[in-house]
mmCIF file of C-alpha atoms in Angstrom:
data_model
loop_
_atom_site.group_PDB
_atom_site.id
_atom_site.type_symbol
_atom_site.label_atom_id
_atom_site.label_comp_id
_atom_site.label_asym_id
_atom_site.label_seq_id
_atom_site.Cartn_x
_atom_site.Cartn_y
_atom_site.Cartn_z
ATOM 1 C CA ASN V 191 0.021 0.077 -0.014
ATOM 2 C CA PRO V 192 0.956 3.716 -0.489
ATOM 3 C CA GLY V 193 2.321 3.874 3.089
ATOM 4 C CA ASP V 194 5.111 1.412 2.306
ATOM 5 C CA ALA V 195 6.788 3.825 -0.384
ATOM 6 C CA ALA V 196 6.735 6.639 2.491
ATOM 7 C CA VAL V 197 8.108 4.163 4.829
ATOM 8 C CA ARG V 198 10.707 2.973 2.368
ATOM 9 C CA LEU V 199 11.937 6.620 1.649
ATOM 10 C CA ALA V 200 11.824 7.521 5.230
ATOM 11 C CA ASN V 201 13.965 4.365 5.767
ATOM 12 C CA LEU V 202 16.394 5.508 3.024
ATOM 13 C CA LEU V 203 16.747 9.159 4.397
ATOM 14 C CA GLU V 204 16.781 8.380 8.107
ATOM 15 C CA PRO V 205 20.270 6.953 8.373
ATOM 16 C CA VAL V 206 21.674 9.996 6.338
ATOM 17 C CA LYS V 207 23.164 12.192 9.108
ATOM 18 C CA SER V 208 25.256 14.000 6.486
ATOM 19 C CA TYR V 209 25.659 14.113 2.923
ATOM 20 C CA SER V 210 28.072 15.808 0.642
ATOM 21 C CA ALA V 211 28.105 15.863 -3.153
ATOM 22 C CA ASP V 212 28.880 17.831 -6.365
ATOM 23 C CA PHE V 213 25.712 18.977 -8.006
ATOM 24 C CA GLU V 214 24.588 20.108 -11.400
ATOM 25 C CA GLN V 215 21.145 21.866 -11.491
ATOM 26 C CA GLN V 216 19.254 22.488 -14.698
ATOM 27 C CA ILE V 217 16.052 24.522 -15.095
ATOM 28 C CA LEU V 218 14.013 23.218 -18.029
ATOM 29 C CA ASP V 219 10.969 24.982 -19.639
ATOM 30 C CA ASP V 220 7.843 23.230 -20.205
ATOM 31 C CA SER V 221 9.167 21.860 -23.485
ATOM 32 C CA GLY V 222 12.115 20.276 -21.777
ATOM 33 C CA GLN V 223 14.605 23.148 -23.364
ATOM 34 C CA ARG V 224 17.288 24.132 -20.881
ATOM 35 C CA LEU V 225 16.836 27.645 -19.522
ATOM 36 C CA GLN V 226 19.799 27.443 -16.921
ATOM 37 C CA LYS V 227 22.481 25.222 -15.760
ATOM 38 C CA VAL V 228 24.662 25.713 -12.516
ATOM 39 C CA GLU V 229 27.210 23.447 -10.973
ATOM 40 C CA GLY V 230 28.703 23.444 -7.423
ATOM 41 C CA HIS V 231 28.892 21.577 -4.181
ATOM 42 C CA MET V 232 26.279 20.811 -1.471
ATOM 43 C CA TRP V 233 27.073 19.814 2.138
ATOM 44 C CA LEU V 234 23.890 18.637 4.155
ATOM 45 C CA SER V 235 23.809 17.978 7.975
ATOM 46 C CA ARG V 236 20.542 16.809 9.546
ATOM 47 C CA PRO V 237 18.372 18.398 10.899
ATOM 48 C CA GLY V 238 17.826 21.570 8.933
ATOM 49 C CA LYS V 239 21.407 22.421 7.856
ATOM 50 C CA PHE V 240 22.738 22.821 4.434
ATOM 51 C CA TYR V 241 25.499 24.591 2.626
ATOM 52 C CA TRP V 242 24.879 25.038 -1.306
ATOM 53 C CA LYS V 243 27.737 26.609 -3.124
ATOM 54 C CA VAL V 244 27.220 27.397 -6.668
ATOM 55 C CA SER V 245 30.683 27.767 -8.449
ATOM 56 C CA ALA V 246 29.784 27.862 -12.205
ATOM 57 C CA PRO V 247 28.768 30.075 -14.164
ATOM 58 C CA TYR V 248 28.822 32.277 -11.224
ATOM 59 C CA GLN V 249 29.501 32.084 -7.486
ATOM 60 C CA GLN V 250 26.571 32.133 -4.986
ATOM 61 C CA VAL V 251 26.340 30.555 -1.558
ATOM 62 C CA VAL V 252 23.027 29.525 0.331
ATOM 63 C CA VAL V 253 23.633 28.441 3.941
ATOM 64 C CA SER V 254 21.101 27.260 6.534
ATOM 65 C CA ASP V 255 22.186 26.902 10.137
ATOM 66 C CA GLY V 256 18.973 25.321 10.941
ATOM 67 C CA HIS V 257 17.346 28.785 11.829
ATOM 68 C CA LYS V 258 18.205 31.240 9.310
ATOM 69 C CA VAL V 259 19.124 30.938 5.684
ATOM 70 C CA TYR V 260 21.813 33.178 4.289
ATOM 71 C CA LEU V 261 22.102 33.817 0.545
ATOM 72 C CA TYR V 262 25.479 35.417 -0.202
ATOM 73 C CA ASP V 263 26.386 36.721 -3.738
ATOM 74 C CA PRO V 264 29.890 37.969 -4.028
ATOM 75 C CA ASP V 265 29.506 39.682 -7.446
ATOM 76 C CA LEU V 266 26.730 41.954 -5.855
ATOM 77 C CA GLN V 267 28.532 41.962 -2.559
ATOM 78 C CA GLN V 268 24.957 41.391 -1.054
ATOM 79 C CA VAL V 269 23.850 38.969 1.846
ATOM 80 C CA SER V 270 20.184 38.357 2.242
ATOM 81 C CA ILE V 271 19.101 36.720 5.389
ATOM 82 C CA ARG V 272 15.651 35.179 6.127
ATOM 83 C CA PRO V 273 14.237 32.664 8.650
ATOM 84 C CA LEU V 274 14.508 29.109 7.608
ATOM 85 C CA ASP V 275 11.026 28.212 5.971
ATOM 86 C CA LYS V 276 10.290 25.202 7.937
ATOM 87 C CA ARG V 277 7.505 24.045 5.534
ATOM 88 C CA VAL V 278 9.269 21.089 3.894
ATOM 89 C CA THR V 279 7.257 21.788 0.831
ATOM 90 C CA HIS V 280 9.036 25.125 0.465
ATOM 91 C CA THR V 281 12.702 24.302 0.698
ATOM 92 C CA PRO V 282 13.634 20.905 -1.110
ATOM 93 C CA ALA V 283 17.083 20.941 0.514
ATOM 94 C CA LEU V 284 15.185 20.906 3.661
ATOM 95 C CA LEU V 285 13.529 17.960 2.869
ATOM 96 C CA LEU V 286 16.731 16.156 2.766
ATOM 97 C CA SER V 287 17.775 17.449 6.088
ATOM 98 C CA GLY V 288 14.407 17.643 7.841
ATOM 99 C CA SER V 289 12.660 15.121 9.833
ATOM 100 C CA THR V 290 11.398 12.027 7.983
ATOM 101 C CA ASP V 291 7.948 11.978 9.684
ATOM 102 C CA ALA V 292 7.390 15.608 8.276
ATOM 103 C CA LEU V 293 7.666 13.729 4.994
ATOM 104 C CA THR V 294 4.727 11.378 5.378
ATOM 105 C CA GLU V 295 2.318 14.016 6.593
ATOM 106 C CA THR V 296 3.174 16.387 3.891
ATOM 107 C CA TYR V 297 3.326 14.254 0.861
ATOM 108 C CA GLU V 298 1.701 11.389 -1.092
ATOM 109 C CA VAL V 299 4.756 9.042 -1.841
ATOM 110 C CA THR V 300 4.781 6.542 -4.648
ATOM 111 C CA ARG V 301 7.769 4.350 -5.507
ATOM 112 C CA ARG V 302 8.789 2.771 -8.863
ATOM 113 C CA GLN V 303 11.979 0.716 -9.516
ATOM 114 C CA THR V 304 13.675 0.809 -12.921
ATOM 115 C CA SER V 305 16.797 -1.211 -13.175
ATOM 116 C CA GLY V 306 19.149 -0.097 -10.463
ATOM 117 C CA LEU V 307 17.260 3.141 -9.893
ATOM 118 C CA GLU V 308 14.588 3.570 -7.150
ATOM 119 C CA THR V 309 12.480 6.823 -7.848
ATOM 120 C CA PHE V 310 10.085 8.270 -5.363
ATOM 121 C CA THR V 311 7.381 10.725 -6.669
ATOM 122 C CA LEU V 312 6.126 13.117 -3.847
ATOM 123 C CA ILE V 313 2.910 15.082 -4.416
ATOM 124 C CA PRO V 314 2.308 17.518 -1.641
ATOM 125 C CA THR V 315 -0.888 17.026 0.183
ATOM 126 C CA SER V 316 -1.385 20.826 0.830
ATOM 127 C CA PRO V 317 -1.882 22.984 -2.221
ATOM 128 C CA ASP V 318 0.233 25.840 -0.944
ATOM 129 C CA THR V 319 3.420 24.571 -2.270
ATOM 130 C CA LEU V 320 6.151 25.788 -4.704
ATOM 131 C CA PHE V 321 6.108 22.705 -6.627
ATOM 132 C CA GLU V 322 3.546 20.117 -7.889
ATOM 133 C CA SER V 323 5.678 17.186 -7.728
ATOM 134 C CA LEU V 324 9.106 16.216 -6.344
ATOM 135 C CA GLU V 325 10.986 13.215 -7.582
ATOM 136 C CA LEU V 326 13.781 11.586 -5.638
ATOM 137 C CA THR V 327 15.983 9.017 -7.239
ATOM 138 C CA PHE V 328 18.332 6.680 -5.393
ATOM 139 C CA GLU V 329 21.079 4.367 -6.809
ATOM 140 C CA GLU V 330 21.970 1.612 -4.502
ATOM 141 C CA GLY V 331 20.157 3.342 -1.639
ATOM 142 C CA ARG V 332 22.006 6.582 -2.157
ATOM 143 C CA LEU V 333 20.242 9.781 -3.349
ATOM 144 C CA GLN V 334 21.462 10.538 -6.699
ATOM 145 C CA GLY V 335 18.953 13.054 -8.103
ATOM 146 C CA LEU V 336 16.058 15.243 -7.400
ATOM 147 C CA GLN V 337 13.521 16.963 -9.697
ATOM 148 C CA MET V 338 10.858 19.558 -9.094
ATOM 149 C CA ALA V 339 8.001 20.315 -11.477
ATOM 150 C CA ASP V 340 5.940 23.384 -10.861
ATOM 151 C CA SER V 341 2.383 24.395 -12.110
ATOM 152 C CA THR V 342 3.847 25.950 -15.214
ATOM 153 C CA GLY V 343 5.354 22.784 -16.292
ATOM 154 C CA GLN V 344 8.966 24.039 -15.737
ATOM 155 C CA ARG V 345 11.298 21.654 -13.988
ATOM 156 C CA THR V 346 14.466 21.939 -11.763
ATOM 157 C CA ALA V 347 16.540 19.001 -12.241
ATOM 158 C CA ILE V 348 19.454 18.392 -9.740
ATOM 159 C CA GLY V 349 22.076 15.452 -10.115
ATOM 160 C CA PHE V 350 24.613 14.573 -7.459
ATOM 161 C CA GLU V 351 27.930 12.964 -7.988
ATOM 162 C CA ASN V 352 30.942 12.093 -5.814
ATOM 163 C CA ILE V 353 28.533 11.597 -3.001
ATOM 164 C CA GLU V 354 29.892 11.093 0.568
ATOM 165 C CA LEU V 355 27.461 9.850 3.131
ATOM 166 C CA ASN V 356 27.759 10.348 6.828
ATOM 167 C CA GLY V 357 31.212 11.786 6.590
ATOM 168 C CA ASP V 358 32.227 14.140 9.240
ATOM 169 C CA ILE V 359 31.353 17.884 8.355
ATOM 170 C CA ALA V 360 32.714 20.504 10.686
ATOM 171 C CA ALA V 361 29.746 22.237 12.428
ATOM 172 C CA SER V 362 31.364 25.550 11.439
ATOM 173 C CA ARG V 363 30.567 24.799 7.874
ATOM 174 C CA PHE V 364 27.141 25.840 8.453
ATOM 175 C CA ASP V 365 27.885 28.953 10.410
ATOM 176 C CA PHE V 366 27.815 31.726 7.897
ATOM 177 C CA GLU V 367 29.970 34.642 8.540
ATOM 178 C CA ILE V 368 29.001 37.873 6.972
ATOM 179 C CA PRO V 369 31.931 39.215 4.609
ATOM 180 C CA GLU V 370 33.383 42.570 5.143
ATOM 181 C CA GLY V 371 31.550 45.302 3.284
ATOM 182 C CA ALA V 372 28.571 43.239 2.111
ATOM 183 C CA ASP V 373 25.225 44.803 1.772
ATOM 184 C CA VAL V 374 22.924 42.974 4.338
ATOM 185 C CA ILE V 375 19.316 42.501 3.594
ATOM 186 C CA ARG V 376 17.147 41.093 6.302
ATOM 187 C CA GLU V 377 13.795 39.698 4.765
ATOM 188 C CA GLY V 378 10.646 38.229 6.336
ATOM 189 C CA GLY V 379 10.875 38.582 10.172
ATOM 190 C CA CYS T 150 26.167 26.685 -28.423
ATOM 191 C CA ALA T 151 29.332 28.221 -29.807
ATOM 192 C CA SER T 152 32.335 27.433 -27.533
ATOM 193 C CA GLN T 153 33.750 30.459 -25.989
ATOM 194 C CA THR T 154 37.114 31.211 -24.988
ATOM 195 C CA THR T 155 37.348 33.821 -22.131
ATOM 196 C CA SER T 156 40.701 35.263 -21.678
ATOM 197 C CA PRO T 157 40.445 37.335 -18.358
ATOM 198 C CA ASP T 158 43.926 38.690 -17.963
ATOM 199 C CA GLN T 159 44.091 40.190 -21.336
ATOM 200 C CA SER T 160 44.024 44.060 -20.971
ATOM 201 C CA ARG T 161 41.984 46.440 -23.118
ATOM 202 C CA ASP T 162 43.929 48.526 -25.620
ATOM 203 C CA ARG T 163 43.163 51.948 -27.167
ATOM 204 C CA GLY T 164 41.221 51.472 -30.341
ATOM 205 C CA ASP T 165 39.977 48.071 -29.449
ATOM 206 C CA TRP T 166 36.430 49.264 -29.105
ATOM 207 C CA ASP T 167 36.088 51.004 -32.406
ATOM 208 C CA THR T 168 37.372 48.036 -34.388
ATOM 209 C CA GLN T 169 34.731 45.774 -32.922
ATOM 210 C CA THR T 170 31.490 48.057 -32.819
ATOM 211 C CA GLU T 171 30.381 46.904 -36.186
ATOM 212 C CA ARG T 172 30.622 43.401 -35.074
ATOM 213 C CA LEU T 173 28.819 44.105 -31.823
ATOM 214 C CA ARG T 174 25.893 45.751 -33.705
ATOM 215 C CA ALA T 175 25.675 42.885 -36.127
ATOM 216 C CA LEU T 176 25.443 40.328 -33.290
ATOM 217 C CA GLU T 177 21.750 39.122 -32.978
ATOM 218 C CA ALA T 178 22.211 35.951 -31.233
ATOM 219 C CA TRP T 179 23.628 35.866 -27.835
ATOM 220 C CA SER T 180 23.299 34.485 -24.342
ATOM 221 C CA ILE T 181 24.354 35.631 -21.052
ATOM 222 C CA ALA T 182 24.248 34.285 -17.420
ATOM 223 C CA GLY T 183 24.526 36.562 -14.447
ATOM 224 C CA LYS T 184 23.040 38.526 -11.567
ATOM 225 C CA VAL T 185 20.793 41.665 -11.216
ATOM 226 C CA GLY T 186 21.021 43.332 -7.813
ATOM 227 C CA LEU T 187 18.221 46.069 -7.248
ATOM 228 C CA ARG T 188 18.376 48.709 -4.586
ATOM 229 C CA THR T 189 15.666 51.405 -4.040
ATOM 230 C CA HIS T 190 14.720 53.269 -0.843
ATOM 231 C CA GLU T 191 12.365 50.654 -0.143
ATOM 232 C CA GLY T 192 15.003 47.959 0.156
ATOM 233 C CA ALA T 193 17.345 45.540 -2.037
ATOM 234 C CA LYS T 194 16.792 42.393 -3.813
ATOM 235 C CA SER T 195 18.914 40.164 -6.189
ATOM 236 C CA ALA T 196 18.045 37.546 -8.640
ATOM 237 C CA ASN T 197 19.883 35.403 -11.351
ATOM 238 C CA ILE T 198 19.355 36.283 -14.890
ATOM 239 C CA ASP T 199 19.735 33.809 -17.855
ATOM 240 C CA TRP T 200 19.064 35.721 -21.168
ATOM 241 C CA GLN T 201 18.929 33.954 -24.554
ATOM 242 C CA GLN T 202 18.728 36.560 -27.374
ATOM 243 C CA ARG T 203 17.739 35.487 -30.999
ATOM 244 C CA PRO T 204 17.251 37.802 -34.107
ATOM 245 C CA ASP T 205 13.442 38.272 -33.302
ATOM 246 C CA THR T 206 12.624 36.369 -30.040
ATOM 247 C CA TYR T 207 14.398 36.218 -26.618
ATOM 248 C CA ARG T 208 14.012 34.302 -23.267
ATOM 249 C CA ILE T 209 14.844 35.856 -20.053
ATOM 250 C CA LEU T 210 14.700 33.839 -16.852
ATOM 251 C CA ILE T 211 14.657 35.545 -13.704
ATOM 252 C CA SER T 212 15.343 33.188 -10.625
ATOM 253 C CA GLY T 213 16.540 32.732 -7.129
ATOM 254 C CA PRO T 214 18.723 29.885 -5.818
ATOM 255 C CA PHE T 215 17.404 26.396 -6.491
ATOM 256 C CA GLY T 216 15.337 28.204 -9.268
ATOM 257 C CA ALA T 217 13.046 29.484 -6.540
ATOM 258 C CA GLY T 218 10.604 32.192 -7.439
ATOM 259 C CA ARG T 219 11.397 31.923 -11.177
ATOM 260 C CA THR T 220 9.970 34.030 -13.744
ATOM 261 C CA LEU T 221 10.368 33.341 -17.658
ATOM 262 C CA LEU T 222 10.013 36.278 -20.096
ATOM 263 C CA ARG T 223 9.373 34.916 -23.555
ATOM 264 C CA GLY T 224 9.532 37.764 -26.158
ATOM 265 C CA GLY T 225 8.424 37.586 -29.888
ATOM 266 C CA PRO T 226 7.837 40.338 -32.366
ATOM 267 C CA GLY T 227 5.130 42.608 -30.924
ATOM 268 C CA ASN T 228 4.228 40.530 -27.950
ATOM 269 C CA VAL T 229 5.844 39.057 -24.768
ATOM 270 C CA THR T 230 4.616 36.370 -22.316
ATOM 271 C CA LEU T 231 5.688 36.212 -18.778
ATOM 272 C CA ILE T 232 5.381 32.823 -17.094
ATOM 273 C CA SER T 233 5.565 32.428 -13.221
ATOM 274 C CA SER T 234 4.032 30.322 -10.612
ATOM 275 C CA GLU T 235 1.192 32.749 -10.571
ATOM 276 C CA GLY T 236 0.319 31.969 -14.114
ATOM 277 C CA ARG T 237 0.765 32.993 -17.628
ATOM 278 C CA PHE T 238 0.481 36.726 -18.681
ATOM 279 C CA GLU T 239 0.708 38.444 -22.088
ATOM 280 C CA ALA T 240 1.313 41.991 -23.042
ATOM 281 C CA GLN T 241 2.946 44.350 -25.743
ATOM 282 C CA THR T 242 6.230 45.113 -23.578
ATOM 283 C CA PRO T 243 8.242 43.206 -21.126
ATOM 284 C CA GLU T 244 8.527 46.326 -18.888
ATOM 285 C CA ALA T 245 4.694 46.384 -18.363
ATOM 286 C CA LEU T 246 4.695 42.718 -17.581
ATOM 287 C CA MET T 247 7.534 42.848 -15.253
ATOM 288 C CA GLU T 248 6.138 45.876 -13.316
ATOM 289 C CA GLN T 249 2.985 44.007 -12.943
ATOM 290 C CA GLN T 250 4.228 40.665 -11.959
ATOM 291 C CA LEU T 251 7.575 41.484 -10.335
ATOM 292 C CA GLY T 252 7.004 45.077 -8.949
ATOM 293 C CA TRP T 253 10.197 46.130 -10.859
ATOM 294 C CA SER T 254 11.522 46.118 -14.264
ATOM 295 C CA LEU T 255 14.321 46.952 -16.496
ATOM 296 C CA PRO T 256 14.102 48.517 -20.072
ATOM 297 C CA ILE T 257 14.702 45.085 -21.617
ATOM 298 C CA SER T 258 14.409 46.474 -25.286
ATOM 299 C CA ALA T 259 17.158 49.056 -24.633
ATOM 300 C CA LEU T 260 19.161 46.610 -22.373
ATOM 301 C CA ASP T 261 19.506 44.415 -25.373
ATOM 302 C CA TYR T 262 21.909 47.084 -26.591
ATOM 303 C CA TRP T 263 23.266 48.357 -23.408
ATOM 304 C CA VAL T 264 24.506 44.906 -22.471
ATOM 305 C CA ARG T 265 26.519 44.837 -25.649
ATOM 306 C CA GLY T 266 27.906 48.321 -24.613
ATOM 307 C CA LEU T 267 25.906 50.115 -27.425
ATOM 308 C CA PRO T 268 23.303 52.681 -26.965
ATOM 309 C CA ALA T 269 19.858 52.096 -28.099
ATOM 310 C CA PRO T 270 19.108 53.284 -31.636
ATOM 311 C CA ASP T 271 16.710 56.136 -32.517
ATOM 312 C CA THR T 272 16.861 57.671 -29.048
ATOM 313 C CA ARG T 273 18.776 60.572 -27.730
ATOM 314 C CA LYS T 274 21.834 59.720 -25.930
ATOM 315 C CA ARG T 275 24.710 61.179 -24.138
ATOM 316 C CA LEU T 276 27.830 58.899 -24.188
ATOM 317 C CA GLU T 277 31.160 59.453 -22.477
ATOM 318 C CA HIS T 278 34.245 57.237 -23.248
ATOM 319 C CA ASP T 279 37.121 56.159 -21.027
ATOM 320 C CA ASP T 280 40.741 56.986 -21.986
ATOM 321 C CA LEU T 281 40.913 53.769 -23.960
ATOM 322 C CA GLY T 282 38.039 54.773 -25.987
ATOM 323 C CA PHE T 283 35.621 52.256 -24.415
ATOM 324 C CA PRO T 284 32.072 53.450 -23.424
ATOM 325 C CA GLN T 285 32.150 54.453 -19.745
ATOM 326 C CA ARG T 286 28.901 56.388 -19.203
ATOM 327 C CA LEU T 287 25.833 56.306 -21.068
ATOM 328 C CA GLN T 288 22.695 58.334 -20.385
ATOM 329 C CA GLN T 289 19.543 57.233 -22.254
ATOM 330 C CA LEU T 290 15.740 57.058 -21.622
ATOM 331 C CA GLY T 291 16.183 58.666 -18.184
ATOM 332 C CA TRP T 292 18.723 55.971 -17.277
ATOM 333 C CA THR T 293 22.433 56.381 -16.530
ATOM 334 C CA ILE T 294 24.522 53.438 -17.399
ATOM 335 C CA GLU T 295 28.104 53.005 -16.138
ATOM 336 C CA TYR T 296 30.304 50.317 -17.580
ATOM 337 C CA ARG T 297 32.431 49.269 -14.588
ATOM 338 C CA ASP T 298 34.198 46.058 -16.014
ATOM 339 C CA TRP T 299 34.781 44.190 -19.171
ATOM 340 C CA THR T 300 35.386 40.646 -20.326
ATOM 341 C CA HIS T 301 37.030 39.346 -23.268
ATOM 342 C CA THR T 302 35.234 36.572 -25.095
ATOM 343 C CA ASP T 303 35.461 35.011 -28.657
ATOM 344 C CA ASP T 304 37.819 38.115 -29.613
ATOM 345 C CA LEU T 305 35.202 40.584 -28.256
ATOM 346 C CA TRP T 306 35.414 42.909 -25.264
ATOM 347 C CA LEU T 307 31.885 42.791 -23.604
ATOM 348 C CA PRO T 308 30.416 44.422 -20.576
ATOM 349 C CA ARG T 309 30.859 42.463 -17.398
ATOM 350 C CA ARG T 310 29.300 44.887 -14.985
ATOM 351 C CA LEU T 311 26.790 47.643 -15.709
ATOM 352 C CA VAL T 312 25.673 49.911 -13.010
ATOM 353 C CA MET T 313 22.234 51.364 -14.072
ATOM 354 C CA THR T 314 20.559 54.117 -12.298
ATOM 355 C CA TYR T 315 16.913 55.578 -12.832
ATOM 356 C CA GLY T 316 15.734 58.066 -10.061
ATOM 357 C CA ASP T 317 16.216 56.296 -6.717
ATOM 358 C CA LEU T 318 16.657 52.863 -8.340
ATOM 359 C CA ARG T 319 19.879 51.521 -8.752
ATOM 360 C CA ALA T 320 20.349 48.225 -10.714
ATOM 361 C CA THR T 321 23.697 46.269 -10.961
ATOM 362 C CA LEU T 322 23.896 43.796 -13.633
ATOM 363 C CA VAL T 323 26.889 41.305 -13.446
ATOM 364 C CA VAL T 324 27.492 39.137 -16.454
ATOM 365 C CA THR T 325 29.644 36.262 -15.527
ATOM 366 C CA GLN T 326 29.012 34.324 -18.608
ATOM 367 C CA TRP T 327 28.740 35.933 -22.039
ATOM 368 C CA ASN T 328 28.348 33.891 -25.021
ATOM 369 C CA PRO T 329 28.183 36.002 -28.343
ATOM 370 C CA MET T 330 27.157 33.572 -30.934
ATOM 371 C CA THR T 331 28.818 35.324 -33.731
ATOM 372 C CA ASP T 332 28.369 33.305 -36.933
ATOM 373 C CA SER T 333 31.959 34.236 -37.954
#
């Protein structure tokens, strides 16, 4: 029954205390044409902490210390700070670092297996979400890809490589220090 | 798309600009990736911009990290469509749509030229050059555009950082990837 898929997904995510990988993120329009491609590295530590570092074609950093999210743009010398949106349906990165039981309450989860890949499709149960469906793909039990489709048919597809599971990541990784001379913008509370 | 060779450490020389102006004007297909930073008295915001220009169509994606809050502008001759999570909207000009949906806008039709270092055609302008003959400050349509940095790609000098002011709005456009699809 559908509950099994959610349980299976929770079992895959639960043992992940930390996760580090190179990523490639593409945004595709409704006909599948690429609108944007960025690459970088992501560190994740449960619960609620992530460090998303875009290195090409530009530099950009998003850091969550579990309470606040810092977006630092070195080209613009701008740091915007906003409270971490706890709604799992709004911050997919949080989904990976959030608690797994939040998963089952917030999504309808279905699962399919194709050769070595196990893919979970998550449909948010509440309409107030940024995406209509979210797909998580696992290879040999390791998260390997994430894909979000929104109401306009556009998709954000993220692929992970050089994945390190439960490696030790210094706690300081997720403490963001505001660089000298950066323009600080506080948003939303 | 065309492979592009960027040579950051090369320095600009006097006269480089004049020799390439014709090629820049002829450039009808290009793409850029970068950031827009906006500051008004109300506050500041920033967005990533991915602009793909073709002879008579363009696609401009304005997005945050993870592609959050993205807005796509699709322009064709005489009409433009804006697609966002709010829905799909049509209008004659991109500026009207952006103001309506984003609460801010940039003069897209003129920016098509400004981002190449060229003044928009058929409109009064005041253009000052730096001591190497490169555009330094352009005043047009009520905007003041300052060219702060340049990048050398596919044998063309192209603007890398533009600071554009209009009244109390200050927009910084940083182009971190310039891709001039010169057919030459």
